């Protein structure tokens, strides 16, 4: 009696109020992301920015405003960082798996449309075809079919009857039901899915991590070196305070590769624009680099290697003289079903000319409960569907044929015929099996070529699907996936089994969303750089966890929202283009990065040496700005845009240090030599600074020349323009850059030192590996010390 009363009236307003007071309401349970203010503060208030701002304020304080020009690089770094994070925040804030704004409920006997956020526990909801399920509920009256792609990853309708649960985020495909809400708010399935993906993923760029590591090592050294240099300038070199401040700042800004941060951001931004022209949206600039480093690629079957549609692969007649084509043409003409299977039938037999004038006495649409559909004509009835449901006990006669086809990855359906009419909505008598129809997924035309490309590049492919593992395995084999015969049914795997399964198997079937996430985590735990493609909401958690996630434009809003890359043309063949763009960026940045690291190395060496020498530091910030602009920043940016599709190998830091170390040592030697020449030939301090600036610029241009190889006409013209730009600035604006005319003996000395510096570079590069191993070892030890100190500080902080 109570059930009947509830079905008629639903909850009373008093019951609704009680549930609201208890917090049993479907309020927004999504975790908040950072505010714009927090993002701005987070990008401004960093040690890197703080250090540079302090240095800039110091030179401004002593009245040398032109020497603060280096702050422009810091400004652009901050702007780019804020822009990227705010854009990511907006994408995440839009993420929601529930798109329906209102829900239909019954309260006090009246049907009401209310916002989904006002649903309470126990509410009676009415759901019909096309409606989204806004809160987990249980059917208490009626029958329906539900699209449960959230749970299974497949869009085949699932029948639901009295007592069955329906998960939020799913859609009603057909039928009408009344259902009781059994979970609200954070307990809902959709809310848990959203909460699991609604966070700002930490940037996993190897380049940025490498740069951060360099900055941390420099940070440990820079404060004591600053104190030592300033005290040396005041008490040993007897410089005025303003000159001491300027020379100390010059030493410190040279050590910080701030331009490399900006170069990386600009180059990645350019790559983003280039990919947009190729119909690929990069929602995170640095994901382009990450995809280029991916060594394991997890692919969702549906929508990635297949089109998500079915096609008729073959027809096997079971009655010799039965006109199967004529029967199926008539069937396709009168049926109104809309599902992947019938759409494949319509694509094969839906000929409008042949179907002209064909009328049915009766049609029975497909039902998941019956597993068949039918059409009755004057000549007889045609039935189409699952053979075991149509033939029942007679199915055993054709079971071997069906199972063989299923083992090949086909979906087997039966076309049957009867001279008798349907019994209301039940099967007619005298059914005869006319033909077996083999259905298969349509493999994307570009999939085999793209998969072959990744195999050639040494990328391990994992196919993950909610479909039958045998079917997935066969489809993967047809698409060209290596080891496609190594498959497993994920429904039989425990959480502990997955760690070993990802090592052994290439194909995973019947995978749930939570298992997709576990598979990605297991691969990452084994040191893999994981890429993940997907198009459904069931892929959201795994896409968010992957190092680089790729969604199809034709997929769900949720999948696109959490992905790093979106293929706007839903074309899997675009993937190699993204990889090529990432390789171009990383390889060229490694090459250009040597220019910045060369400056860091020689500045570090000079700062350390001039802490103890009774001589002034040879540079001023404005002079380093001129060198950085003409011999580092401009050529590094232009060289970073040239084509380069070589496979990325080795460590980013080691690769650039191998070139930068010999060059940095050579420049440091040349700088010290110029200071010594000035000291023993009575050259003034201002002329010494000019001499050193010209020598370092000349050696830097030689380094640029070597990086430009193989030389081409445009590179030669570029180098000439750079040298001309430096020379013009020095000759036309000597006061701006604190440069003085050089006497003949100084010019001769400069030529000799430059030639010696070039020779040192060539000599040291031959012994680069031992030198690098020595300094890299020191670098690694410093990094360990920094991490140890940080842990101790955190432990002390936690204790207090």
mmCIF file of C-alpha atoms in Angstrom, residues 475-659:
data_model
loop_
_atom_site.group_PDB
_atom_site.id
_atom_site.type_symbol
_atom_site.label_atom_id
_atom_site.label_comp_id
_atom_site.label_asym_id
_atom_site.label_seq_id
_atom_site.Cartn_x
_atom_site.Cartn_y
_atom_site.Cartn_z
ATOM 1 C CA UNK A 475 39.817 -5.765 -34.358
ATOM 2 C CA UNK A 476 43.227 -4.737 -33.020
ATOM 3 C CA UNK A 477 44.848 -7.418 -35.169
ATOM 4 C CA UNK A 478 43.024 -6.182 -38.278
ATOM 5 C CA UNK A 479 44.199 -2.642 -37.487
ATOM 6 C CA UNK A 480 47.798 -3.813 -37.258
ATOM 7 C CA UNK A 481 48.432 -3.728 -33.494
ATOM 8 C CA UNK A 482 51.508 -5.727 -32.551
ATOM 9 C CA UNK A 483 50.836 -8.652 -30.147
ATOM 10 C CA UNK A 484 47.069 -8.214 -30.574
ATOM 11 C CA UNK A 485 46.642 -11.917 -29.709
ATOM 12 C CA UNK A 486 47.841 -11.215 -26.160
ATOM 13 C CA UNK A 487 44.520 -10.206 -24.617
ATOM 14 C CA UNK A 488 42.831 -10.441 -21.215
ATOM 15 C CA UNK A 489 39.344 -10.045 -19.775
ATOM 16 C CA UNK A 490 39.774 -7.197 -17.262
ATOM 17 C CA UNK A 491 36.615 -8.215 -15.393
ATOM 18 C CA UNK A 492 38.622 -11.166 -14.076
ATOM 19 C CA UNK A 493 41.508 -8.969 -12.864
ATOM 20 C CA UNK A 494 41.853 -7.697 -9.326
ATOM 21 C CA UNK A 495 43.532 -4.370 -8.545
ATOM 22 C CA UNK A 496 46.739 -6.216 -7.627
ATOM 23 C CA UNK A 497 46.690 -8.205 -10.906
ATOM 24 C CA UNK A 498 46.772 -5.106 -13.091
ATOM 25 C CA UNK A 499 50.413 -4.284 -12.303
ATOM 26 C CA UNK A 500 51.576 -7.568 -13.864
ATOM 27 C CA UNK A 501 48.888 -7.572 -16.576
ATOM 28 C CA UNK A 502 50.168 -4.334 -18.155
ATOM 29 C CA UNK A 503 53.547 -6.027 -18.648
ATOM 30 C CA UNK A 504 52.094 -9.144 -20.247
ATOM 31 C CA UNK A 505 49.061 -8.101 -22.313
ATOM 32 C CA UNK A 506 48.539 -5.706 -25.220
ATOM 33 C CA UNK A 507 44.718 -5.861 -25.351
ATOM 34 C CA UNK A 508 42.330 -5.352 -22.407
ATOM 35 C CA UNK A 509 38.603 -6.074 -22.768
ATOM 36 C CA UNK A 510 35.617 -5.431 -20.478
ATOM 37 C CA UNK A 511 37.500 -2.610 -18.755
ATOM 38 C CA UNK A 512 35.657 -0.292 -16.342
ATOM 39 C CA UNK A 513 36.538 3.427 -15.999
ATOM 40 C CA UNK A 514 38.270 2.777 -12.664
ATOM 41 C CA UNK A 515 40.339 -0.018 -14.248
ATOM 42 C CA UNK A 516 41.424 2.281 -17.090
ATOM 43 C CA UNK A 517 42.736 4.633 -14.424
ATOM 44 C CA UNK A 518 44.554 1.774 -12.658
ATOM 45 C CA UNK A 519 46.139 0.628 -15.945
ATOM 46 C CA UNK A 520 47.535 4.113 -16.618
ATOM 47 C CA UNK A 521 48.797 4.390 -13.011
ATOM 48 C CA UNK A 522 50.450 0.951 -13.220
ATOM 49 C CA UNK A 523 52.273 1.899 -16.425
ATOM 50 C CA UNK A 524 53.468 5.191 -14.921
ATOM 51 C CA UNK A 525 54.653 3.369 -11.802
ATOM 52 C CA UNK A 526 56.876 1.254 -14.083
ATOM 53 C CA UNK A 527 58.574 4.411 -15.371
ATOM 54 C CA UNK A 528 56.596 4.660 -18.615
ATOM 55 C CA UNK A 529 55.617 7.968 -20.198
ATOM 56 C CA UNK A 530 51.973 7.258 -20.951
ATOM 57 C CA UNK A 531 49.771 8.736 -23.668
ATOM 58 C CA UNK A 532 46.029 8.008 -23.631
ATOM 59 C CA UNK A 533 43.375 8.523 -26.289
ATOM 60 C CA UNK A 534 39.652 8.416 -25.684
ATOM 61 C CA UNK A 535 36.352 9.970 -26.645
ATOM 62 C CA UNK A 536 33.867 8.892 -23.979
ATOM 63 C CA UNK A 537 33.120 9.999 -20.441
ATOM 64 C CA UNK A 538 34.222 6.548 -19.313
ATOM 65 C CA UNK A 539 37.742 7.592 -20.359
ATOM 66 C CA UNK A 540 37.809 10.789 -18.271
ATOM 67 C CA UNK A 541 39.716 9.514 -15.223
ATOM 68 C CA UNK A 542 42.384 7.753 -17.299
ATOM 69 C CA UNK A 543 42.750 10.734 -19.636
ATOM 70 C CA UNK A 544 43.325 13.012 -16.663
ATOM 71 C CA UNK A 545 45.954 10.702 -15.143
ATOM 72 C CA UNK A 546 47.933 10.099 -18.350
ATOM 73 C CA UNK A 547 51.098 12.096 -19.013
ATOM 74 C CA UNK A 548 49.556 13.238 -22.297
ATOM 75 C CA UNK A 549 45.860 12.784 -23.106
ATOM 76 C CA UNK A 550 44.281 13.033 -26.552
ATOM 77 C CA UNK A 551 40.550 13.308 -27.251
ATOM 78 C CA UNK A 552 38.551 13.300 -30.465
ATOM 79 C CA UNK A 553 36.395 16.321 -31.305
ATOM 80 C CA UNK A 554 33.557 13.905 -32.053
ATOM 81 C CA UNK A 555 33.765 12.564 -28.486
ATOM 82 C CA UNK A 556 32.068 13.754 -25.300
ATOM 83 C CA UNK A 557 32.445 17.230 -23.794
ATOM 84 C CA UNK A 558 33.929 15.686 -20.653
ATOM 85 C CA UNK A 559 36.666 13.857 -22.566
ATOM 86 C CA UNK A 560 37.594 17.011 -24.475
ATOM 87 C CA UNK A 561 37.626 19.106 -21.294
ATOM 88 C CA UNK A 562 40.224 17.004 -19.467
ATOM 89 C CA UNK A 563 42.467 16.231 -22.447
ATOM 90 C CA UNK A 564 45.742 17.981 -23.270
ATOM 91 C CA UNK A 565 45.166 17.622 -27.022
ATOM 92 C CA UNK A 566 41.937 17.575 -29.037
ATOM 93 C CA UNK A 567 41.990 16.270 -32.617
ATOM 94 C CA UNK A 568 39.508 18.717 -34.151
ATOM 95 C CA UNK A 569 38.983 16.572 -37.246
ATOM 96 C CA UNK A 570 38.732 13.405 -35.077
ATOM 97 C CA UNK A 571 41.482 12.012 -37.291
ATOM 98 C CA UNK A 572 43.877 9.585 -35.619
ATOM 99 C CA UNK A 573 46.323 10.230 -38.474
ATOM 100 C CA UNK A 574 47.046 13.671 -36.960
ATOM 101 C CA UNK A 575 49.013 12.042 -34.130
ATOM 102 C CA UNK A 576 52.345 11.691 -36.014
ATOM 103 C CA UNK A 577 52.135 15.401 -36.897
ATOM 104 C CA UNK A 578 51.880 16.264 -33.201
ATOM 105 C CA UNK A 579 54.820 13.989 -32.394
ATOM 106 C CA UNK A 580 56.885 15.607 -35.163
ATOM 107 C CA UNK A 581 56.035 19.078 -33.820
ATOM 108 C CA UNK A 582 57.051 18.027 -30.313
ATOM 109 C CA UNK A 583 60.349 16.625 -31.535
ATOM 110 C CA UNK A 584 61.080 19.784 -33.462
ATOM 111 C CA UNK A 585 60.466 21.862 -30.343
ATOM 112 C CA UNK A 586 62.426 19.670 -27.916
ATOM 113 C CA UNK A 587 65.416 18.971 -30.166
ATOM 114 C CA UNK A 588 65.731 22.599 -31.218
ATOM 115 C CA UNK A 589 65.309 23.843 -27.652
ATOM 116 C CA UNK A 590 68.074 21.467 -26.590
ATOM 117 C CA UNK A 591 70.267 23.005 -29.259
ATOM 118 C CA UNK A 592 69.286 26.606 -28.488
ATOM 119 C CA UNK A 593 69.424 25.918 -24.763
ATOM 120 C CA UNK A 594 73.184 25.492 -24.985
ATOM 121 C CA UNK A 595 73.467 29.241 -25.695
ATOM 122 C CA UNK A 596 71.669 30.127 -22.461
ATOM 123 C CA UNK A 597 73.435 27.500 -20.375
ATOM 124 C CA UNK A 598 76.780 28.635 -21.782
ATOM 125 C CA UNK A 599 76.073 32.091 -20.308
ATOM 126 C CA UNK A 600 74.993 30.531 -17.005
ATOM 127 C CA UNK A 601 78.185 28.465 -16.786
ATOM 128 C CA UNK A 602 80.648 31.230 -17.578
ATOM 129 C CA UNK A 603 78.761 33.664 -15.311
ATOM 130 C CA UNK A 604 78.870 31.105 -12.499
ATOM 131 C CA UNK A 605 82.612 30.502 -12.956
ATOM 132 C CA UNK A 606 83.383 34.235 -13.169
ATOM 133 C CA UNK A 607 81.243 35.061 -10.134
ATOM 134 C CA UNK A 608 83.025 32.418 -8.084
ATOM 135 C CA UNK A 609 86.503 33.581 -9.176
ATOM 136 C CA UNK A 610 85.804 37.313 -8.732
ATOM 137 C CA UNK A 611 84.681 36.691 -5.171
ATOM 138 C CA UNK A 612 88.403 36.318 -4.379
ATOM 139 C CA UNK A 613 90.219 38.437 -6.991
ATOM 140 C CA UNK A 614 91.059 42.050 -6.103
ATOM 141 C CA UNK A 615 89.581 43.162 -9.431
ATOM 142 C CA UNK A 616 86.173 44.504 -10.506
ATOM 143 C CA UNK A 617 83.645 42.204 -12.187
ATOM 144 C CA UNK A 618 84.113 42.748 -15.957
ATOM 145 C CA UNK A 619 80.471 43.208 -17.046
ATOM 146 C CA UNK A 620 77.550 45.515 -16.447
ATOM 147 C CA UNK A 621 73.917 44.276 -16.760
ATOM 148 C CA UNK A 622 73.219 46.379 -19.862
ATOM 149 C CA UNK A 623 76.218 44.835 -21.646
ATOM 150 C CA UNK A 624 75.002 41.331 -20.848
ATOM 151 C CA UNK A 625 71.563 42.375 -22.137
ATOM 152 C CA UNK A 626 73.123 43.349 -25.493
ATOM 153 C CA UNK A 627 75.054 40.053 -25.726
ATOM 154 C CA UNK A 628 71.986 38.067 -24.703
ATOM 155 C CA UNK A 629 69.799 39.769 -27.306
ATOM 156 C CA UNK A 630 72.116 39.470 -30.319
ATOM 157 C CA UNK A 631 74.165 36.330 -29.600
ATOM 158 C CA UNK A 632 71.695 34.261 -27.531
ATOM 159 C CA UNK A 633 67.996 35.223 -27.546
ATOM 160 C CA UNK A 634 67.386 36.101 -31.216
ATOM 161 C CA UNK A 635 69.373 33.233 -32.818
ATOM 162 C CA UNK A 636 68.061 30.690 -30.310
ATOM 163 C CA UNK A 637 64.451 31.610 -31.109
ATOM 164 C CA UNK A 638 64.929 31.429 -34.886
ATOM 165 C CA UNK A 639 66.911 28.176 -34.707
ATOM 166 C CA UNK A 640 64.175 26.675 -32.534
ATOM 167 C CA UNK A 641 61.699 26.943 -35.431
ATOM 168 C CA UNK A 642 63.580 24.940 -38.077
ATOM 169 C CA UNK A 643 62.391 21.377 -38.922
ATOM 170 C CA UNK A 644 63.822 18.571 -36.754
ATOM 171 C CA UNK A 645 62.091 15.184 -36.398
ATOM 172 C CA UNK A 646 64.917 13.176 -34.803
ATOM 173 C CA UNK A 647 63.903 10.812 -31.983
ATOM 174 C CA UNK A 648 64.458 12.474 -28.599
ATOM 175 C CA UNK A 649 67.286 10.703 -26.801
ATOM 176 C CA UNK A 650 68.940 11.059 -23.421
ATOM 177 C CA UNK A 651 68.491 13.548 -20.594
ATOM 178 C CA UNK A 652 67.569 17.135 -21.473
ATOM 179 C CA UNK A 653 70.077 18.555 -18.965
ATOM 180 C CA UNK A 654 72.905 16.257 -20.016
ATOM 181 C CA UNK A 655 72.324 16.904 -23.711
ATOM 182 C CA UNK A 656 72.599 20.677 -23.370
ATOM 183 C CA UNK A 657 75.371 20.533 -20.744
ATOM 184 C CA UNK A 658 77.522 18.435 -23.061
ATOM 185 C CA UNK A 659 77.739 21.398 -25.452
#
